Amino acid sequence: METENDLLNLLLNSQNSESIRYVAEQLEIDHNFSFSKDRNDLQGVWELRWSSSNSPFLK
């Protein structure tokens, strides 16, 4: 749970941090998840949103 909180804090407080990618990748490893392999297992309602922000998680 600590890694999830780290990611949320980075996204909220340090949007341009180089650590965001590392923490997200660490979450994938910790939860044995690979987006390229497991993306079809993601369920839910998804929305596409556009933003002119330079935040790395929006790239």
PDB file of N, CA and C in Angstrom:
ATOM      1  N   MET A   1       0.818  -1.199   0.000  1.00  0.00           N
ATOM      2  CA  MET A   1       0.000   0.000   0.000  1.00  0.00           C
ATOM      3  C   MET A   1       0.862   1.263   0.000  1.00  0.00           C
ATOM      4  N   GLU A   2       2.066   1.147   0.526  1.00  0.00           N
ATOM      5  CA  GLU A   2       2.950   2.309   0.581  1.00  0.00           C
ATOM      6  C   GLU A   2       3.294   2.815  -0.822  1.00  0.00           C
ATOM      7  N   THR A   3       3.538   1.892  -1.755  1.00  0.00           N
ATOM      8  CA  THR A   3       3.893   2.295  -3.119  1.00  0.00           C
ATOM      9  C   THR A   3       2.731   3.018  -3.786  1.00  0.00           C
ATOM     10  N   GLU A   4       1.502   2.554  -3.538  1.00  0.00           N
ATOM     11  CA  GLU A   4       0.334   3.227  -4.093  1.00  0.00           C
ATOM     12  C   GLU A   4       0.240   4.658  -3.575  1.00  0.00           C
ATOM     13  N   ASN A   5       0.473   4.820  -2.286  1.00  0.00           N
ATOM     14  CA  ASN A   5       0.439   6.162  -1.700  1.00  0.00           C
ATOM     15  C   ASN A   5       1.563   7.032  -2.248  1.00  0.00           C
ATOM     16  N   ASP A   6       2.727   6.444  -2.460  1.00  0.00           N
ATOM     17  CA  ASP A   6       3.847   7.194  -3.047  1.00  0.00           C
ATOM     18  C   ASP A   6       3.460   7.722  -4.423  1.00  0.00           C
ATOM     19  N   LEU A   7       2.837   6.861  -5.235  1.00  0.00           N
ATOM     20  CA  LEU A   7       2.443   7.272  -6.579  1.00  0.00           C
ATOM     21  C   LEU A   7       1.402   8.383  -6.519  1.00  0.00           C
ATOM     22  N   LEU A   8       0.400   8.221  -5.680  1.00  0.00           N
ATOM     23  CA  LEU A   8      -0.633   9.258  -5.551  1.00  0.00           C
ATOM     24  C   LEU A   8      -0.032  10.584  -5.100  1.00  0.00           C
ATOM     25  N   ASN A   9       0.863  10.545  -4.138  1.00  0.00           N
ATOM     26  CA  ASN A   9       1.504  11.781  -3.675  1.00  0.00           C
ATOM     27  C   ASN A   9       2.324  12.440  -4.773  1.00  0.00           C
ATOM     28  N   LEU A  10       3.040  11.644  -5.541  1.00  0.00           N
ATOM     29  CA  LEU A  10       3.815  12.206  -6.645  1.00  0.00           C
ATOM     30  C   LEU A  10       2.894  12.846  -7.681  1.00  0.00           C
ATOM     31  N   LEU A  11       1.812  12.167  -8.022  1.00  0.00           N
ATOM     32  CA  LEU A  11       0.888  12.691  -9.020  1.00  0.00           C
ATOM     33  C   LEU A  11       0.214  13.974  -8.550  1.00  0.00           C
ATOM     34  N   LEU A  12      -0.050  14.057  -7.263  1.00  0.00           N
ATOM     35  CA  LEU A  12      -0.704  15.252  -6.729  1.00  0.00           C
ATOM     36  C   LEU A  12       0.258  16.407  -6.467  1.00  0.00           C
ATOM     37  N   ASN A  13       1.470  16.086  -6.039  1.00  0.00           N
ATOM     38  CA  ASN A  13       2.372  17.132  -5.564  1.00  0.00           C
ATOM     39  C   ASN A  13       3.608  17.378  -6.418  1.00  0.00           C
ATOM     40  N   SER A  14       3.970  16.420  -7.262  1.00  0.00           N
ATOM     41  CA  SER A  14       5.203  16.545  -8.048  1.00  0.00           C
ATOM     42  C   SER A  14       4.979  15.975  -9.444  1.00  0.00           C
ATOM     43  N   GLN A  15       4.055  16.588 -10.183  1.00  0.00           N
ATOM     44  CA  GLN A  15       3.638  16.044 -11.470  1.00  0.00           C
ATOM     45  C   GLN A  15       4.766  15.861 -12.468  1.00  0.00           C
ATOM     46  N   ASN A  16       5.849  16.569 -12.323  1.00  0.00           N
ATOM     47  CA  ASN A  16       6.960  16.468 -13.274  1.00  0.00           C
ATOM     48  C   ASN A  16       8.109  15.596 -12.763  1.00  0.00           C
ATOM     49  N   SER A  17       7.857  14.869 -11.702  1.00  0.00           N
ATOM     50  CA  SER A  17       8.900  14.049 -11.101  1.00  0.00           C
ATOM     51  C   SER A  17       9.284  12.880 -12.008  1.00  0.00           C
ATOM     52  N   GLU A  18      10.565  12.645 -12.105  1.00  0.00           N
ATOM     53  CA  GLU A  18      11.074  11.499 -12.865  1.00  0.00           C
ATOM     54  C   GLU A  18      10.737  10.184 -12.153  1.00  0.00           C
ATOM     55  N   SER A  19      10.381  10.258 -10.892  1.00  0.00           N
ATOM     56  CA  SER A  19      10.101   9.062 -10.102  1.00  0.00           C
ATOM     57  C   SER A  19       8.762   8.418 -10.430  1.00  0.00           C
ATOM     58  N   ILE A  20       7.861   9.136 -11.078  1.00  0.00           N
ATOM     59  CA  ILE A  20       6.524   8.610 -11.357  1.00  0.00           C
ATOM     60  C   ILE A  20       6.608   7.317 -12.144  1.00  0.00           C
ATOM     61  N   ARG A  21       7.403   7.315 -13.194  1.00  0.00           N
ATOM     62  CA  ARG A  21       7.526   6.112 -14.024  1.00  0.00           C
ATOM     63  C   ARG A  21       8.086   4.947 -13.205  1.00  0.00           C
ATOM     64  N   TYR A  22       9.106   5.201 -12.407  1.00  0.00           N
ATOM     65  CA  TYR A  22       9.718   4.147 -11.597  1.00  0.00           C
ATOM     66  C   TYR A  22       8.698   3.559 -10.621  1.00  0.00           C
ATOM     67  N   VAL A  23       7.955   4.420  -9.925  1.00  0.00           N
ATOM     68  CA  VAL A  23       6.987   3.940  -8.934  1.00  0.00           C
ATOM     69  C   VAL A  23       5.873   3.150  -9.627  1.00  0.00           C
ATOM     70  N   ALA A  24       5.405   3.614 -10.775  1.00  0.00           N
ATOM     71  CA  ALA A  24       4.372   2.879 -11.519  1.00  0.00           C
ATOM     72  C   ALA A  24       4.893   1.515 -11.957  1.00  0.00           C
ATOM     73  N   GLU A  25       6.116   1.468 -12.451  1.00  0.00           N
ATOM     74  CA  GLU A  25       6.702   0.189 -12.854  1.00  0.00           C
ATOM     75  C   GLU A  25       6.874  -0.737 -11.650  1.00  0.00           C
ATOM     76  N   GLN A  26       7.237  -0.171 -10.504  1.00  0.00           N
ATOM     77  CA  GLN A  26       7.378  -0.973  -9.298  1.00  0.00           C
ATOM     78  C   GLN A  26       6.030  -1.558  -8.866  1.00  0.00           C
ATOM     79  N   LEU A  27       4.960  -0.786  -9.029  1.00  0.00           N
ATOM     80  CA  LEU A  27       3.625  -1.307  -8.718  1.00  0.00           C
ATOM     81  C   LEU A  27       3.271  -2.486  -9.609  1.00  0.00           C
ATOM     82  N   GLU A  28       3.608  -2.389 -10.898  1.00  0.00           N
ATOM     83  CA  GLU A  28       3.359  -3.509 -11.812  1.00  0.00           C
ATOM     84  C   GLU A  28       4.105  -4.755 -11.338  1.00  0.00           C
ATOM     85  N   ILE A  29       5.343  -4.594 -10.938  1.00  0.00           N
ATOM     86  CA  ILE A  29       6.150  -5.726 -10.474  1.00  0.00           C
ATOM     87  C   ILE A  29       5.567  -6.300  -9.175  1.00  0.00           C
ATOM     88  N   ASP A  30       5.247  -5.419  -8.233  1.00  0.00           N
ATOM     89  CA  ASP A  30       4.727  -5.860  -6.936  1.00  0.00           C
ATOM     90  C   ASP A  30       3.415  -6.631  -7.068  1.00  0.00           C
ATOM     91  N   HIS A  31       2.608  -6.270  -8.060  1.00  0.00           N
ATOM     92  CA  HIS A  31       1.292  -6.890  -8.213  1.00  0.00           C
ATOM     93  C   HIS A  31       1.253  -7.883  -9.370  1.00  0.00           C
ATOM     94  N   ASN A  32       2.438  -8.236  -9.884  1.00  0.00           N
ATOM     95  CA  ASN A  32       2.542  -9.199 -10.984  1.00  0.00           C
ATOM     96  C   ASN A  32       1.604  -8.835 -12.131  1.00  0.00           C
ATOM     97  N   PHE A  33       1.652  -7.562 -12.538  1.00  0.00           N
ATOM     98  CA  PHE A  33       0.794  -7.042 -13.591  1.00  0.00           C
ATOM     99  C   PHE A  33       1.662  -6.465 -14.694  1.00  0.00           C
ATOM    100  N   SER A  34       1.309  -6.765 -15.910  1.00  0.00           N
ATOM    101  CA  SER A  34       1.976  -6.165 -17.062  1.00  0.00           C
ATOM    102  C   SER A  34       0.892  -5.607 -17.967  1.00  0.00           C
ATOM    103  N   PHE A  35       0.909  -4.297 -18.166  1.00  0.00           N
ATOM    104  CA  PHE A  35      -0.145  -3.682 -18.972  1.00  0.00           C
ATOM    105  C   PHE A  35      -0.220  -4.309 -20.355  1.00  0.00           C
ATOM    106  N   SER A  36       0.916  -4.548 -20.968  1.00  0.00           N
ATOM    107  CA  SER A  36       0.897  -5.106 -22.323  1.00  0.00           C
ATOM    108  C   SER A  36       0.318  -6.520 -22.343  1.00  0.00           C
ATOM    109  N   LYS A  37       0.460  -7.266 -21.251  1.00  0.00           N
ATOM    110  CA  LYS A  37      -0.040  -8.645 -21.186  1.00  0.00           C
ATOM    111  C   LYS A  37      -1.452  -8.719 -20.607  1.00  0.00           C
ATOM    112  N   ASP A  38      -1.761  -7.887 -19.621  1.00  0.00           N
ATOM    113  CA  ASP A  38      -2.992  -8.010 -18.848  1.00  0.00           C
ATOM    114  C   ASP A  38      -4.044  -6.937 -19.120  1.00  0.00           C
ATOM    115  N   ARG A  39      -3.853  -6.085 -20.105  1.00  0.00           N
ATOM    116  CA  ARG A  39      -4.777  -4.966 -20.304  1.00  0.00           C
ATOM    117  C   ARG A  39      -6.199  -5.411 -20.591  1.00  0.00           C
ATOM    118  N   ASN A  40      -6.398  -6.589 -21.189  1.00  0.00           N
ATOM    119  CA  ASN A  40      -7.758  -7.057 -21.465  1.00  0.00           C
ATOM    120  C   ASN A  40      -8.498  -7.448 -20.191  1.00  0.00           C
ATOM    121  N   ASP A  41      -7.768  -7.642 -19.102  1.00  0.00           N
ATOM    122  CA  ASP A  41      -8.397  -7.990 -17.827  1.00  0.00           C
ATOM    123  C   ASP A  41      -8.915  -6.762 -17.074  1.00  0.00           C
ATOM    124  N   LEU A  42      -8.552  -5.574 -17.522  1.00  0.00           N
ATOM    125  CA  LEU A  42      -9.021  -4.359 -16.861  1.00  0.00           C
ATOM    126  C   LEU A  42     -10.492  -4.154 -17.199  1.00  0.00           C
ATOM    127  N   GLN A  43     -11.287  -4.031 -16.178  1.00  0.00           N
ATOM    128  CA  GLN A  43     -12.716  -3.841 -16.388  1.00  0.00           C
ATOM    129  C   GLN A  43     -13.135  -2.527 -15.766  1.00  0.00           C
ATOM    130  N   GLY A  44     -14.186  -1.953 -16.296  1.00  0.00           N
ATOM    131  CA  GLY A  44     -14.702  -0.715 -15.733  1.00  0.00           C
ATOM    132  C   GLY A  44     -15.158   0.211 -16.833  1.00  0.00           C
ATOM    133  N   VAL A  45     -15.542   1.378 -16.425  1.00  0.00           N
ATOM    134  CA  VAL A  45     -15.973   2.414 -17.357  1.00  0.00           C
ATOM    135  C   VAL A  45     -14.801   3.360 -17.544  1.00  0.00           C
ATOM    136  N   TRP A  46     -14.371   3.522 -18.768  1.00  0.00           N
ATOM    137  CA  TRP A  46     -13.208   4.357 -19.058  1.00  0.00           C
ATOM    138  C   TRP A  46     -13.656   5.603 -19.802  1.00  0.00           C
ATOM    139  N   GLU A  47     -13.034   6.719 -19.485  1.00  0.00           N
ATOM    140  CA  GLU A  47     -13.317   7.982 -20.148  1.00  0.00           C
ATOM    141  C   GLU A  47     -12.028   8.517 -20.743  1.00  0.00           C
ATOM    142  N   LEU A  48     -12.134   9.085 -21.911  1.00  0.00           N
ATOM    143  CA  LEU A  48     -10.992   9.742 -22.524  1.00  0.00           C
ATOM    144  C   LEU A  48     -11.105  11.226 -22.219  1.00  0.00           C
ATOM    145  N   ARG A  49     -10.072  11.771 -21.599  1.00  0.00           N
ATOM    146  CA  ARG A  49     -10.068  13.193 -21.261  1.00  0.00           C
ATOM    147  C   ARG A  49      -8.857  13.857 -21.877  1.00  0.00           C
ATOM    148  N   TRP A  50      -9.037  15.085 -22.286  1.00  0.00           N
ATOM    149  CA  TRP A  50      -7.958  15.843 -22.902  1.00  0.00           C
ATOM    150  C   TRP A  50      -7.546  16.950 -21.947  1.00  0.00           C
ATOM    151  N   SER A  51      -6.254  17.226 -21.917  1.00  0.00           N
ATOM    152  CA  SER A  51      -5.741  18.307 -21.096  1.00  0.00           C
ATOM    153  C   SER A  51      -4.534  18.918 -21.787  1.00  0.00           C
ATOM    154  N   SER A  52      -4.358  20.191 -21.588  1.00  0.00           N
ATOM    155  CA  SER A  52      -3.175  20.864 -22.126  1.00  0.00           C
ATOM    156  C   SER A  52      -2.048  20.893 -21.098  1.00  0.00           C
ATOM    157  N   SER A  53      -2.232  20.206 -19.993  1.00  0.00           N
ATOM    158  CA  SER A  53      -1.225  20.158 -18.936  1.00  0.00           C
ATOM    159  C   SER A  53       0.039  19.456 -19.422  1.00  0.00           C
ATOM    160  N   ASN A  54       1.151  19.796 -18.827  1.00  0.00           N
ATOM    161  CA  ASN A  54       2.433  19.161 -19.147  1.00  0.00           C
ATOM    162  C   ASN A  54       2.767  18.046 -18.170  1.00  0.00           C
ATOM    163  N   SER A  55       1.818  17.639 -17.352  1.00  0.00           N
ATOM    164  CA  SER A  55       2.064  16.594 -16.368  1.00  0.00           C
ATOM    165  C   SER A  55       2.423  15.295 -17.076  1.00  0.00           C
ATOM    166  N   PRO A  56       3.471  14.605 -16.606  1.00  0.00           N
ATOM    167  CA  PRO A  56       3.936  13.401 -17.296  1.00  0.00           C
ATOM    168  C   PRO A  56       2.898  12.282 -17.350  1.00  0.00           C
ATOM    169  N   PHE A  57       1.998  12.205 -16.349  1.00  0.00           N
ATOM    170  CA  PHE A  57       1.012  11.125 -16.387  1.00  0.00           C
ATOM    171  C   PHE A  57      -0.065  11.379 -17.420  1.00  0.00           C
ATOM    172  N   LEU A  58      -0.087  12.550 -18.050  1.00  0.00           N
ATOM    173  CA  LEU A  58      -1.039  12.839 -19.119  1.00  0.00           C
ATOM    174  C   LEU A  58      -0.409  12.660 -20.506  1.00  0.00           C
ATOM    175  N   LYS A  59       0.864  12.331 -20.545  1.00  0.00           N
ATOM    176  CA  LYS A  59       1.533  12.169 -21.846  1.00  0.00           C
ATOM    177  C   LYS A  59       1.207  10.827 -22.432  1.00  0.00           C
TER     178      LYS A  59
END
